[in-house]
mmCIF file of C-alpha atoms in Angstrom:
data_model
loop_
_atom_site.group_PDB
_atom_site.id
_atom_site.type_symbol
_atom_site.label_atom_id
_atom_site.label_comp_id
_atom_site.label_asym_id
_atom_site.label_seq_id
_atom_site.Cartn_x
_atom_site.Cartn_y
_atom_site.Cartn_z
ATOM 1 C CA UNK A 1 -69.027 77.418 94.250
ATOM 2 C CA UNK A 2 -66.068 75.845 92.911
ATOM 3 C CA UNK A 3 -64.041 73.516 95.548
ATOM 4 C CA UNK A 4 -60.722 74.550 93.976
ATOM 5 C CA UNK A 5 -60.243 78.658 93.320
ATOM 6 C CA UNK A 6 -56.997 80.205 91.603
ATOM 7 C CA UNK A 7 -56.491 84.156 92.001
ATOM 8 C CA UNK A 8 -55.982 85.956 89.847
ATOM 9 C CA UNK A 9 -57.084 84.033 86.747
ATOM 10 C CA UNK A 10 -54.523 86.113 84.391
ATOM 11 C CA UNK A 11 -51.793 87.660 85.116
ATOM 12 C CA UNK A 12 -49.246 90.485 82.711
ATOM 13 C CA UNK A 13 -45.764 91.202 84.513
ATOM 14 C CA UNK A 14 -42.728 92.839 83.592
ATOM 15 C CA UNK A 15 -39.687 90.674 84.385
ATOM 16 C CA UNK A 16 -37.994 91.140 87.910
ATOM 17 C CA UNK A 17 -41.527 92.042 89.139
ATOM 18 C CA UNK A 18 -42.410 89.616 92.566
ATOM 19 C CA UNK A 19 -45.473 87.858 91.950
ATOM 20 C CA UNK A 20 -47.711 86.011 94.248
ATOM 21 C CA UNK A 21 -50.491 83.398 93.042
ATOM 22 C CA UNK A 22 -52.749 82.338 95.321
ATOM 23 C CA UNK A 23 -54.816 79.354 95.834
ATOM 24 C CA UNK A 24 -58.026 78.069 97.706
ATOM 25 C CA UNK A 25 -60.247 74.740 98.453
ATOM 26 C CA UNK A 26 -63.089 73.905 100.833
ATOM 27 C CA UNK A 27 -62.682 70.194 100.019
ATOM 28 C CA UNK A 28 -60.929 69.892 102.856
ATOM 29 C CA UNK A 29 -57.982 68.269 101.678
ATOM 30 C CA UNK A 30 -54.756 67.718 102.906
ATOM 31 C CA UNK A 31 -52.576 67.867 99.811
ATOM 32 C CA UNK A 32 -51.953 70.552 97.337
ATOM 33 C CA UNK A 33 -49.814 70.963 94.379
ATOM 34 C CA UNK A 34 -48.654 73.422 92.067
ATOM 35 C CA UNK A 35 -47.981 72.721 88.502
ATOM 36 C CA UNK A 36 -46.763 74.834 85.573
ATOM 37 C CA UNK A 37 -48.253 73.613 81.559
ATOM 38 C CA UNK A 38 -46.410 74.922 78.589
ATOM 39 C CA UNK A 39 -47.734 73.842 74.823
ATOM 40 C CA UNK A 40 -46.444 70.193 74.167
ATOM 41 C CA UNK A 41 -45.029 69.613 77.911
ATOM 42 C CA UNK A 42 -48.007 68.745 79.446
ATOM 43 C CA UNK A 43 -48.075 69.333 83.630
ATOM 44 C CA UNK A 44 -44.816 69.463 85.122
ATOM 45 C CA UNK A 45 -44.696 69.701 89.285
ATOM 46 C CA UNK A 46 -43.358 72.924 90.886
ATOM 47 C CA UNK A 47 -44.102 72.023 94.777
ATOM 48 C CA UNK A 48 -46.047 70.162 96.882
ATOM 49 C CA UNK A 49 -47.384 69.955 99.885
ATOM 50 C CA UNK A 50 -48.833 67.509 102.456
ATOM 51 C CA UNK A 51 -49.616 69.713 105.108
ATOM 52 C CA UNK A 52 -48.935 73.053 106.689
ATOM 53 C CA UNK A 53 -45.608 71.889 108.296
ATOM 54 C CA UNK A 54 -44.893 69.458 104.953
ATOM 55 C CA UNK A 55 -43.422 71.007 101.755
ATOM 56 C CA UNK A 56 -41.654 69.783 99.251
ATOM 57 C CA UNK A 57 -40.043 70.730 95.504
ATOM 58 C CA UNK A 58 -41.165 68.931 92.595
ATOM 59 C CA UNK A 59 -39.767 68.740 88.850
ATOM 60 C CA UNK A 60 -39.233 72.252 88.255
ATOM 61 C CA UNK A 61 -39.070 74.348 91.621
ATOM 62 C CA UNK A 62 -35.977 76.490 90.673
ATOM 63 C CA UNK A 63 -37.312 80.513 90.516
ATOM 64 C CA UNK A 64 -40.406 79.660 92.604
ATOM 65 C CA UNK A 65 -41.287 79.236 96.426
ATOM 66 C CA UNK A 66 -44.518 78.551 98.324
ATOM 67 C CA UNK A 67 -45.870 79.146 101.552
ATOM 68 C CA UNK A 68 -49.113 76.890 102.983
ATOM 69 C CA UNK A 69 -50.844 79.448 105.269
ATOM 70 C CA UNK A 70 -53.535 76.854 106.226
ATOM 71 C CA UNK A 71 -54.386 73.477 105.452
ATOM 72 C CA UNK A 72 -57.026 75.420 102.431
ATOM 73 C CA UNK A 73 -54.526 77.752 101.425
ATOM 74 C CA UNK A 74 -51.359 77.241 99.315
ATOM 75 C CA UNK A 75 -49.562 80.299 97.177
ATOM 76 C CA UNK A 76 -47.065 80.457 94.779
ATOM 77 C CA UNK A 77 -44.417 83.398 94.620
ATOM 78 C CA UNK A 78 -42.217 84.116 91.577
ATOM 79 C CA UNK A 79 -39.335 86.512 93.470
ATOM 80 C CA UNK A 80 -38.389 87.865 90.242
ATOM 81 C CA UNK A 81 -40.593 86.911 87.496
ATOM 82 C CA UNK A 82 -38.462 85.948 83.552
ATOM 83 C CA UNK A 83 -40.184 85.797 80.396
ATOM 84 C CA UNK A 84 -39.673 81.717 80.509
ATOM 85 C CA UNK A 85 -42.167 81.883 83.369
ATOM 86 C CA UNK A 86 -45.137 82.388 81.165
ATOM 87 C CA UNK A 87 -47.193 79.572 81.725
ATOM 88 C CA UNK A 88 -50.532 78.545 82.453
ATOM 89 C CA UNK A 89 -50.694 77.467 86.363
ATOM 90 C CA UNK A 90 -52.681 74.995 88.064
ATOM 91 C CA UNK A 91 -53.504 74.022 91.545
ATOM 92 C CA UNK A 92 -54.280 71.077 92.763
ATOM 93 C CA UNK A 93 -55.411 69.191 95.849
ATOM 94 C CA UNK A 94 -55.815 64.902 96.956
ATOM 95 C CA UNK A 95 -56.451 63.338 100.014
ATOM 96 C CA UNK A 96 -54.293 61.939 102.296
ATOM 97 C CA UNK A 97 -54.289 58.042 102.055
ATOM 98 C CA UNK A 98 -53.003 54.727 101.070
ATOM 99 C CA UNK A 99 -51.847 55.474 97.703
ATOM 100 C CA UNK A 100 -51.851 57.930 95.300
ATOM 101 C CA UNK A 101 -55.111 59.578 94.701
ATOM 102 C CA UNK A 102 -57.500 61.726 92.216
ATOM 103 C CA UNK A 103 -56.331 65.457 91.808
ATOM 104 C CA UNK A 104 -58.741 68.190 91.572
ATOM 105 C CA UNK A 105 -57.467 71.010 89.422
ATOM 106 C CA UNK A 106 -58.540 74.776 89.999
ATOM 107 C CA UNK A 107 -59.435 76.532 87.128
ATOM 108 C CA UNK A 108 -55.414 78.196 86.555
ATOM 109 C CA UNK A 109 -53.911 81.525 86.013
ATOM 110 C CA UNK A 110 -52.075 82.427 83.134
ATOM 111 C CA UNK A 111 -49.274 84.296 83.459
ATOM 112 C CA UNK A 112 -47.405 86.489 80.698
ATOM 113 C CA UNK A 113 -44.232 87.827 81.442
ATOM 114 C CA UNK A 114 -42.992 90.969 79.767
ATOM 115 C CA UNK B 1 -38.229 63.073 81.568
ATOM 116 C CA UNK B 2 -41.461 62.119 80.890
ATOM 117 C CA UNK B 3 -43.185 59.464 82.719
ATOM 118 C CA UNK B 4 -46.281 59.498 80.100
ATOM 119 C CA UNK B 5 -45.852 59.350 76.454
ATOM 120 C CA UNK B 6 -49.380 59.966 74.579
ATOM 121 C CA UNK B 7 -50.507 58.651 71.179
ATOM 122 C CA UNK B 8 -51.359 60.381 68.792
ATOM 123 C CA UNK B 9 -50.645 63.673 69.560
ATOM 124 C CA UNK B 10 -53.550 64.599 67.626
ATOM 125 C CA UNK B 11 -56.614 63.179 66.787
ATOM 126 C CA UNK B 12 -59.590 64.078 64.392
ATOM 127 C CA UNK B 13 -62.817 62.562 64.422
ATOM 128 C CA UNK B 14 -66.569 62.624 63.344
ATOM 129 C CA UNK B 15 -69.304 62.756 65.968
ATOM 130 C CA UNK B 16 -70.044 59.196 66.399
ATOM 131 C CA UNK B 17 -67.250 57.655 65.906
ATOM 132 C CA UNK B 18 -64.792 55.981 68.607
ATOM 133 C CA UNK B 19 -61.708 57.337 69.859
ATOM 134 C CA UNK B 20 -58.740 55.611 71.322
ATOM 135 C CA UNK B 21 -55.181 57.068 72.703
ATOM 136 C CA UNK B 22 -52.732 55.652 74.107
ATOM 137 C CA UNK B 23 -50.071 56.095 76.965
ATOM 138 C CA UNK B 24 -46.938 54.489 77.578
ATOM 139 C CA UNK B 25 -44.510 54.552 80.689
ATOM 140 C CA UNK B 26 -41.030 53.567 81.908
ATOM 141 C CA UNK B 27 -41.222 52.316 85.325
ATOM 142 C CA UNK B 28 -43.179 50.562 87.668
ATOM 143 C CA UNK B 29 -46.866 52.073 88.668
ATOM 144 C CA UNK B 30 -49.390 51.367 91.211
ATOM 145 C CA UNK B 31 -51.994 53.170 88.940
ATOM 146 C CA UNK B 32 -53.125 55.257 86.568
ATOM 147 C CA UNK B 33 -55.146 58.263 85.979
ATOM 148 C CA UNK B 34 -56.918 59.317 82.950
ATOM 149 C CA UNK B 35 -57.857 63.468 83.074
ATOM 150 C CA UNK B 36 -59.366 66.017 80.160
ATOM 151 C CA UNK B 37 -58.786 69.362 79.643
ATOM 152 C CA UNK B 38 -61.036 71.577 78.071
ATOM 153 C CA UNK B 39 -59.036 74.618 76.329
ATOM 154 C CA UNK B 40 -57.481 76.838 78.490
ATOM 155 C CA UNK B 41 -58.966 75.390 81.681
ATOM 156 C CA UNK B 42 -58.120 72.990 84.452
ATOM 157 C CA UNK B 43 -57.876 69.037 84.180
ATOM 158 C CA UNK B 44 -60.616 66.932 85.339
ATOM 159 C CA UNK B 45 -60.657 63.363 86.387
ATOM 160 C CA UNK B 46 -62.009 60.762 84.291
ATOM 161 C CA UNK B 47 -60.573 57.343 85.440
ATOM 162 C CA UNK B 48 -58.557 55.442 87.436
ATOM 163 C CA UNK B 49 -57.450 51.583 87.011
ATOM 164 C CA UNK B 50 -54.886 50.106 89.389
ATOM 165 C CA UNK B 51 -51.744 48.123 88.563
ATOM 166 C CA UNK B 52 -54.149 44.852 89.328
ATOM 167 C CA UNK B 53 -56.620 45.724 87.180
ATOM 168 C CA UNK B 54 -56.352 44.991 83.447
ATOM 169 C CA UNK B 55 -59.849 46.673 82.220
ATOM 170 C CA UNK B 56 -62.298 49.497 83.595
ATOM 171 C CA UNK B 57 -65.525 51.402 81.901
ATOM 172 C CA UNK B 58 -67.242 54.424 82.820
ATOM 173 C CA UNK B 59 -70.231 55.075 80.802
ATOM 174 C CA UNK B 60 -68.807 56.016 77.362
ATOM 175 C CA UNK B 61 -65.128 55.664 78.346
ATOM 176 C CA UNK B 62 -62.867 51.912 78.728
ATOM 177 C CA UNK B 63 -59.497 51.895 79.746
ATOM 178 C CA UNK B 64 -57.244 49.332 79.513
ATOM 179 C CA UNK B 65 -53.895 48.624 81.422
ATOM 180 C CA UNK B 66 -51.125 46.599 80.479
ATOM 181 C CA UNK B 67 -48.506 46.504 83.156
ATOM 182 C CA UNK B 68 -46.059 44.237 80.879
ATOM 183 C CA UNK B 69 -46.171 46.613 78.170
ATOM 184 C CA UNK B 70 -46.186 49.818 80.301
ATOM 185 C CA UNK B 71 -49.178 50.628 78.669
ATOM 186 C CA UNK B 72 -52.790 51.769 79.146
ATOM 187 C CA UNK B 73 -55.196 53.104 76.063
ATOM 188 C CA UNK B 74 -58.580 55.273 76.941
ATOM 189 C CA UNK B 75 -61.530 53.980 74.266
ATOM 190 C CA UNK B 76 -64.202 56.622 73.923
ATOM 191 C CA UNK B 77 -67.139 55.327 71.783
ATOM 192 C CA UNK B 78 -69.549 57.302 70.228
ATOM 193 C CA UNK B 79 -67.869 60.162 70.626
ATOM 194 C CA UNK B 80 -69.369 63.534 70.704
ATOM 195 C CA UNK B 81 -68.594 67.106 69.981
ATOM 196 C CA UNK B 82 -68.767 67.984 73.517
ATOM 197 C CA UNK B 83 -65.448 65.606 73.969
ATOM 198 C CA UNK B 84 -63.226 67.610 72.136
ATOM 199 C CA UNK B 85 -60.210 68.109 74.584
ATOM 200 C CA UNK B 86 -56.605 67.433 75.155
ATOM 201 C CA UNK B 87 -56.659 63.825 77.353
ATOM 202 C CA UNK B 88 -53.618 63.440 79.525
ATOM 203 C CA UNK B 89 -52.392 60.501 81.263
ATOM 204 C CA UNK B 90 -51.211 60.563 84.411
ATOM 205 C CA UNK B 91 -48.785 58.105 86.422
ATOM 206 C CA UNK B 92 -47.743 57.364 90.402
ATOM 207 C CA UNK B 93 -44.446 56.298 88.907
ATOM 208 C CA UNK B 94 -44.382 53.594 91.372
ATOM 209 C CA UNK B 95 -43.962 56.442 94.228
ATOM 210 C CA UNK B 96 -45.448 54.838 97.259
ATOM 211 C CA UNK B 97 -47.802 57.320 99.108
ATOM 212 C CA UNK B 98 -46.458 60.610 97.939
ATOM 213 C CA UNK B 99 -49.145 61.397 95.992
ATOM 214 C CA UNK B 100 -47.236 62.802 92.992
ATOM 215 C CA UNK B 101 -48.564 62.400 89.613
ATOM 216 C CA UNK B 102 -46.319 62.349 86.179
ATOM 217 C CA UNK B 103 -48.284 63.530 83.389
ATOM 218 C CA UNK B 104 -47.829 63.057 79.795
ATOM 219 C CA UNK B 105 -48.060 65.278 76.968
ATOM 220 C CA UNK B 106 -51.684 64.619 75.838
ATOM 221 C CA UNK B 107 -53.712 64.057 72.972
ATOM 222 C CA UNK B 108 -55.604 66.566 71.962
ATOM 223 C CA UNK B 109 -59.063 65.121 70.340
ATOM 224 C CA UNK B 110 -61.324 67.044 68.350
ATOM 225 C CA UNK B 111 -64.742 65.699 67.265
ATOM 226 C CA UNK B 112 -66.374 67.191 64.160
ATOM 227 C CA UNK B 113 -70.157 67.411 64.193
#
């Protein structure tokens, strides 16, 4: 079973539509991220969190929120999804620790917005 | 901005031949990830070298770091067809223990059988 899952895996919307994207890990981690990849930007940081009570906005948070329901759960909401959102999204998870450590991606969900 | 910039872009190769990209960055780091991404799915990690380290190999793959430069390359030698990817690099920007990562843009690699 994969340590890192992403539901649903794609995703067509109609703009103003609420979506939710959720994601999963049994590695037991304490961090999780979301990131957004468009062609030629590479990964840019939507939010981040260290643990349930910890979150944080990254590069690009504006039009997005998140909510950590437990330490193995983190989802992404798009209140009212616009065609810029389309995007391929990724989430991640690291341990907590001196540093700054490997990430381990989930598998994404592309979005298309209509 | 851009923490990561990646060179080449692109990159075309036979099977058996080596590969090399590059990544520069702007500020101070206290490492430096190395992750591939096959088409369409997630990243995986490949490396890591630390601002103290100036050289690291695993199997097929050497990276090099060059903290005065801002500036790390990933070597892949006798490449295959099964390496055909985009390769990002990824930077701490110096960020303490926040665990963010900056990526850059990537090189996308393909390796012709």
């Amino acid at each position: 079973d994969a340590d890192v899952t992403q539901t649903p895996r794609n995703r067509i919307t109609k703009t103003g539509k609420r979506i939710m994207l959720e994601c999963s890990q049994t590695k037991g981690h304490d961090r999780m991220y979301w990131y957004r990849q468009d062609p030629g930007l590479g990964l840019r940081l939507i939010y981040y969190s260290f643990d349930v009570k910890d979150i944080n906005k990254g590069e690009i948070s504006d039009g997005y929120s998140v909510s950590r329901q437990a330490q193995a759960k983190f989802s992404l909401s798009l209140e009212s999804a616009i065609p810029n959102q389309t995007a391929l999204y990724f989430c991640a998870t690291s341990r907590q620790g001196a540093g700054t450590d490997t990430q381990y991606f989930g598998p994404g969900t592309r979005l298309t917005v209509l | 901005s851009q923490q990561g910039e990646e060179d080449p872009q692109a990159l075309s190769i036979q099977e058996g031949e080596n590969a090399t990209m590059n990544c520069s960055y702007k500020t101070s780091i206290n490492n430096l990830q190395w992750y591939r991404q096959n088409s369409g799915r997630g990243l995986v990690h490949l490396i890591l070298i630390r601002s103290n380290e100036r050289e690291k190999h695993s199997g097929r793959l050497r990276v090099t770091l060059d903290t005065s430069k801002k500036s790390s390359s990933l070597l892949i030698t006798a490449s295959r067809a099964a390496d055909t990817a985009s390769y990002f690099c990824a930077t701490d920007a110096g960020s303490g223990n926040t665990g963010k990562l900056i990526f850059g843009q990537g090189t996308t690699l393909q390796v012709k059988p």
